[in-house]
PDB file of C-alpha atoms in Angstrom:
ATOM      1  CA  UNK A 448      22.723   3.174  -2.208  1.00 80.00           C
ATOM      2  CA  UNK A 449      24.409   0.608  -0.006  1.00 85.00           C
ATOM      3  CA  UNK A 450      22.038   1.577   2.799  1.00 90.00           C
ATOM      4  CA  UNK A 451      19.073   0.801   0.547  1.00 87.00           C
ATOM      5  CA  UNK A 452      20.490  -2.593  -0.424  1.00 87.00           C
ATOM      6  CA  UNK A 453      21.248  -3.416   3.204  1.00 93.00           C
ATOM      7  CA  UNK A 454      17.837  -2.418   4.598  1.00 95.00           C
ATOM      8  CA  UNK A 455      15.570  -2.956   1.573  1.00 94.00           C
ATOM      9  CA  UNK A 456      13.349  -5.535   3.312  1.00 95.00           C
ATOM     10  CA  UNK A 457      12.815  -3.251   6.306  1.00 96.00           C
ATOM     11  CA  UNK A 458      12.098  -0.298   4.024  1.00 95.00           C
ATOM     12  CA  UNK A 459       9.582  -2.376   2.063  1.00 94.00           C
ATOM     13  CA  UNK A 460       7.875  -3.532   5.268  1.00 95.00           C
ATOM     14  CA  UNK A 461       7.677   0.063   6.494  1.00 96.00           C
ATOM     15  CA  UNK A 462       6.080   1.240   3.272  1.00 94.00           C
ATOM     16  CA  UNK A 463       3.588  -1.647   3.408  1.00 92.00           C
ATOM     17  CA  UNK A 464       2.544  -0.654   6.932  1.00 95.00           C
ATOM     18  CA  UNK A 465       2.150   2.951   5.799  1.00 95.00           C
ATOM     19  CA  UNK A 466       0.184   1.904   2.709  1.00 92.00           C
ATOM     20  CA  UNK A 467      -2.289  -0.183   4.719  1.00 91.00           C
ATOM     21  CA  UNK A 468      -2.578   2.572   7.328  1.00 94.00           C
ATOM     22  CA  UNK A 469      -3.364   5.107   4.627  1.00 94.00           C
ATOM     23  CA  UNK A 470      -5.938   2.693   3.160  1.00 90.00           C
ATOM     24  CA  UNK A 471      -7.787   2.488   6.459  1.00 91.00           C
ATOM     25  CA  UNK A 472      -7.479   6.259   6.918  1.00 94.00           C
ATOM     26  CA  UNK A 473      -8.879   6.778   3.427  1.00 93.00           C
ATOM     27  CA  UNK A 474     -12.031   4.844   4.293  1.00 92.00           C
ATOM     28  CA  UNK A 475     -12.287   6.432   7.726  1.00 93.00           C
ATOM     29  CA  UNK A 476     -12.161   9.853   6.064  1.00 94.00           C
ATOM     30  CA  UNK A 477     -14.825   8.756   3.596  1.00 93.00           C
ATOM     31  CA  UNK A 478     -17.312   7.210   6.020  1.00 92.00           C
ATOM     32  CA  UNK A 479     -16.322   8.346   9.519  1.00 91.00           C
ATOM     33  CA  UNK A 480     -15.352  11.933   8.838  1.00 93.00           C
ATOM     34  CA  UNK A 481     -17.434  12.262   5.656  1.00 92.00           C
ATOM     35  CA  UNK A 482     -14.720  14.478   4.235  1.00 94.00           C
ATOM     36  CA  UNK A 483     -13.999  14.486   0.531  1.00 94.00           C
ATOM     37  CA  UNK A 484     -10.826  16.492   1.089  1.00 96.00           C
ATOM     38  CA  UNK A 485      -9.350  14.020   3.623  1.00 96.00           C
ATOM     39  CA  UNK A 486     -10.456  11.085   1.467  1.00 95.00           C
ATOM     40  CA  UNK A 487      -8.469  12.525  -1.453  1.00 95.00           C
ATOM     41  CA  UNK A 488      -5.526  13.032   0.894  1.00 95.00           C
ATOM     42  CA  UNK A 489      -5.799   9.355   1.887  1.00 93.00           C
ATOM     43  CA  UNK A 490      -5.809   8.285  -1.760  1.00 92.00           C
ATOM     44  CA  UNK A 491      -2.700  10.389  -2.422  1.00 94.00           C
ATOM     45  CA  UNK A 492      -1.026   9.011   0.722  1.00 94.00           C
ATOM     46  CA  UNK A 493      -1.749   5.479  -0.473  1.00 90.00           C
ATOM     47  CA  UNK A 494      -0.153   6.180  -3.854  1.00 90.00           C
ATOM     48  CA  UNK A 495       2.893   7.780  -2.238  1.00 93.00           C
ATOM     49  CA  UNK A 496       3.369   4.964   0.300  1.00 92.00           C
ATOM     50  CA  UNK A 497       2.122   1.969  -1.692  1.00 88.00           C
ATOM     51  CA  UNK A 498       2.442   1.610  -5.415  1.00 87.00           C
ATOM     52  CA  UNK A 499       5.058   4.235  -6.244  1.00 92.00           C
ATOM     53  CA  UNK A 500       7.691   3.086  -3.706  1.00 93.00           C
ATOM     54  CA  UNK A 501       7.206  -0.559  -4.691  1.00 91.00           C
ATOM     55  CA  UNK A 502       7.837   0.159  -8.355  1.00 92.00           C
ATOM     56  CA  UNK A 503      10.813   2.390  -7.568  1.00 94.00           C
ATOM     57  CA  UNK A 504      12.338  -0.057  -5.104  1.00 94.00           C
ATOM     58  CA  UNK A 505      11.927  -3.012  -7.446  1.00 93.00           C
ATOM     59  CA  UNK A 506      13.460  -1.076 -10.329  1.00 93.00           C
ATOM     60  CA  UNK A 507      16.333   0.215  -8.200  1.00 94.00           C
ATOM     61  CA  UNK A 508      17.045  -3.252  -6.823  1.00 94.00           C
ATOM     62  CA  UNK A 509      17.098  -4.738 -10.328  1.00 93.00           C
ATOM     63  CA  UNK A 510      19.407  -1.993 -11.616  1.00 93.00           C
ATOM     64  CA  UNK A 511      21.807  -2.417  -8.700  1.00 92.00           C
ATOM     65  CA  UNK A 512      21.865  -6.230  -8.606  1.00 91.00           C
ATOM     66  CA  UNK A 513      21.499  -6.877 -12.359  1.00 92.00           C
ATOM     67  CA  UNK A 514      19.307  -9.876 -11.637  1.00 92.00           C
ATOM     68  CA  UNK A 515      15.814 -10.848 -10.612  1.00 91.00           C
ATOM     69  CA  UNK A 516      16.304 -11.905  -6.990  1.00 93.00           C
ATOM     70  CA  UNK A 517      13.808 -12.679  -4.226  1.00 95.00           C
ATOM     71  CA  UNK A 518      13.289  -9.024  -3.434  1.00 95.00           C
ATOM     72  CA  UNK A 519      12.420  -8.116  -7.015  1.00 93.00           C
ATOM     73  CA  UNK A 520      10.147 -11.150  -7.254  1.00 94.00           C
ATOM     74  CA  UNK A 521       8.333 -10.184  -4.041  1.00 94.00           C
ATOM     75  CA  UNK A 522       7.848  -6.644  -5.363  1.00 93.00           C
ATOM     76  CA  UNK A 523       6.391  -7.973  -8.628  1.00 93.00           C
ATOM     77  CA  UNK A 524       4.089 -10.317  -6.691  1.00 93.00           C
ATOM     78  CA  UNK A 525       2.913  -7.475  -4.435  1.00 91.00           C
ATOM     79  CA  UNK A 526       2.108  -5.309  -7.445  1.00 90.00           C
ATOM     80  CA  UNK A 527       0.293  -8.139  -9.244  1.00 92.00           C
ATOM     81  CA  UNK A 528      -1.608  -8.972  -6.042  1.00 92.00           C
ATOM     82  CA  UNK A 529      -2.568  -5.319  -5.628  1.00 87.00           C
ATOM     83  CA  UNK A 530      -4.033  -5.087  -9.104  1.00 89.00           C
ATOM     84  CA  UNK A 531      -5.863  -8.438  -8.901  1.00 91.00           C
ATOM     85  CA  UNK A 532      -6.875  -9.952  -5.555  1.00 91.00           C
ATOM     86  CA  UNK A 533      -6.014  -6.777  -3.649  1.00 87.00           C
ATOM     87  CA  UNK A 534      -8.854  -4.909  -5.330  1.00 87.00           C
ATOM     88  CA  UNK A 535     -11.297  -7.475  -3.934  1.00 91.00           C
ATOM     89  CA  UNK A 536      -9.821  -7.097  -0.450  1.00 90.00           C
ATOM     90  CA  UNK A 537     -10.090  -3.309  -0.618  1.00 88.00           C
ATOM     91  CA  UNK A 538     -13.751  -3.633  -1.671  1.00 91.00           C
ATOM     92  CA  UNK A 539     -14.325  -5.846   1.393  1.00 92.00           C
ATOM     93  CA  UNK A 540     -12.715  -3.248   3.644  1.00 89.00           C
ATOM     94  CA  UNK A 541     -14.791  -0.536   1.964  1.00 90.00           C
ATOM     95  CA  UNK A 542     -18.024  -2.438   2.609  1.00 92.00           C
ATOM     96  CA  UNK A 543     -17.051  -3.208   6.197  1.00 91.00           C
ATOM     97  CA  UNK A 544     -16.208   0.434   6.931  1.00 89.00           C
ATOM     98  CA  UNK A 545     -19.412   1.605   5.275  1.00 91.00           C
ATOM     99  CA  UNK A 546     -21.493  -0.804   7.388  1.00 90.00           C
ATOM    100  CA  UNK A 547     -19.566   0.056  10.547  1.00 88.00           C
ATOM    101  CA  UNK A 548     -20.102   3.784  10.243  1.00 87.00           C
ATOM    102  CA  UNK A 549     -23.689   3.596   8.994  1.00 85.00           C
ATOM    103  CA  UNK A 550     -24.614   1.435  12.021  1.00 76.00           C
ATOM    104  CA  UNK A 551     -23.166   3.993  14.451  1.00 67.00           C
ATOM    105  CA  UNK A 552     -25.366   6.829  13.276  1.00 57.00           C
TER     106      UNK A 552
END
């Protein structure tokens, strides 16, 4: 657990990169590949790299530190952002990808 506490910011950043990558892959699978199977894989990859690790990391950090520190606060803000403004951003990406791939055909 000491490794987690020492590298928690790097771990969080890595999961964020993976989550955004899986988001773009999800839309590529939907519009570029036109594959329902790969789209569902992208959705699952997003859940496994985005929301689930954030909740687990925030909970683990709070349990280990017994306080709400900057890391826990950032996790809470990321989750709140994801369920509020993040939805709007994902809709923008969805529309952009849809236009991009419909223009190519």
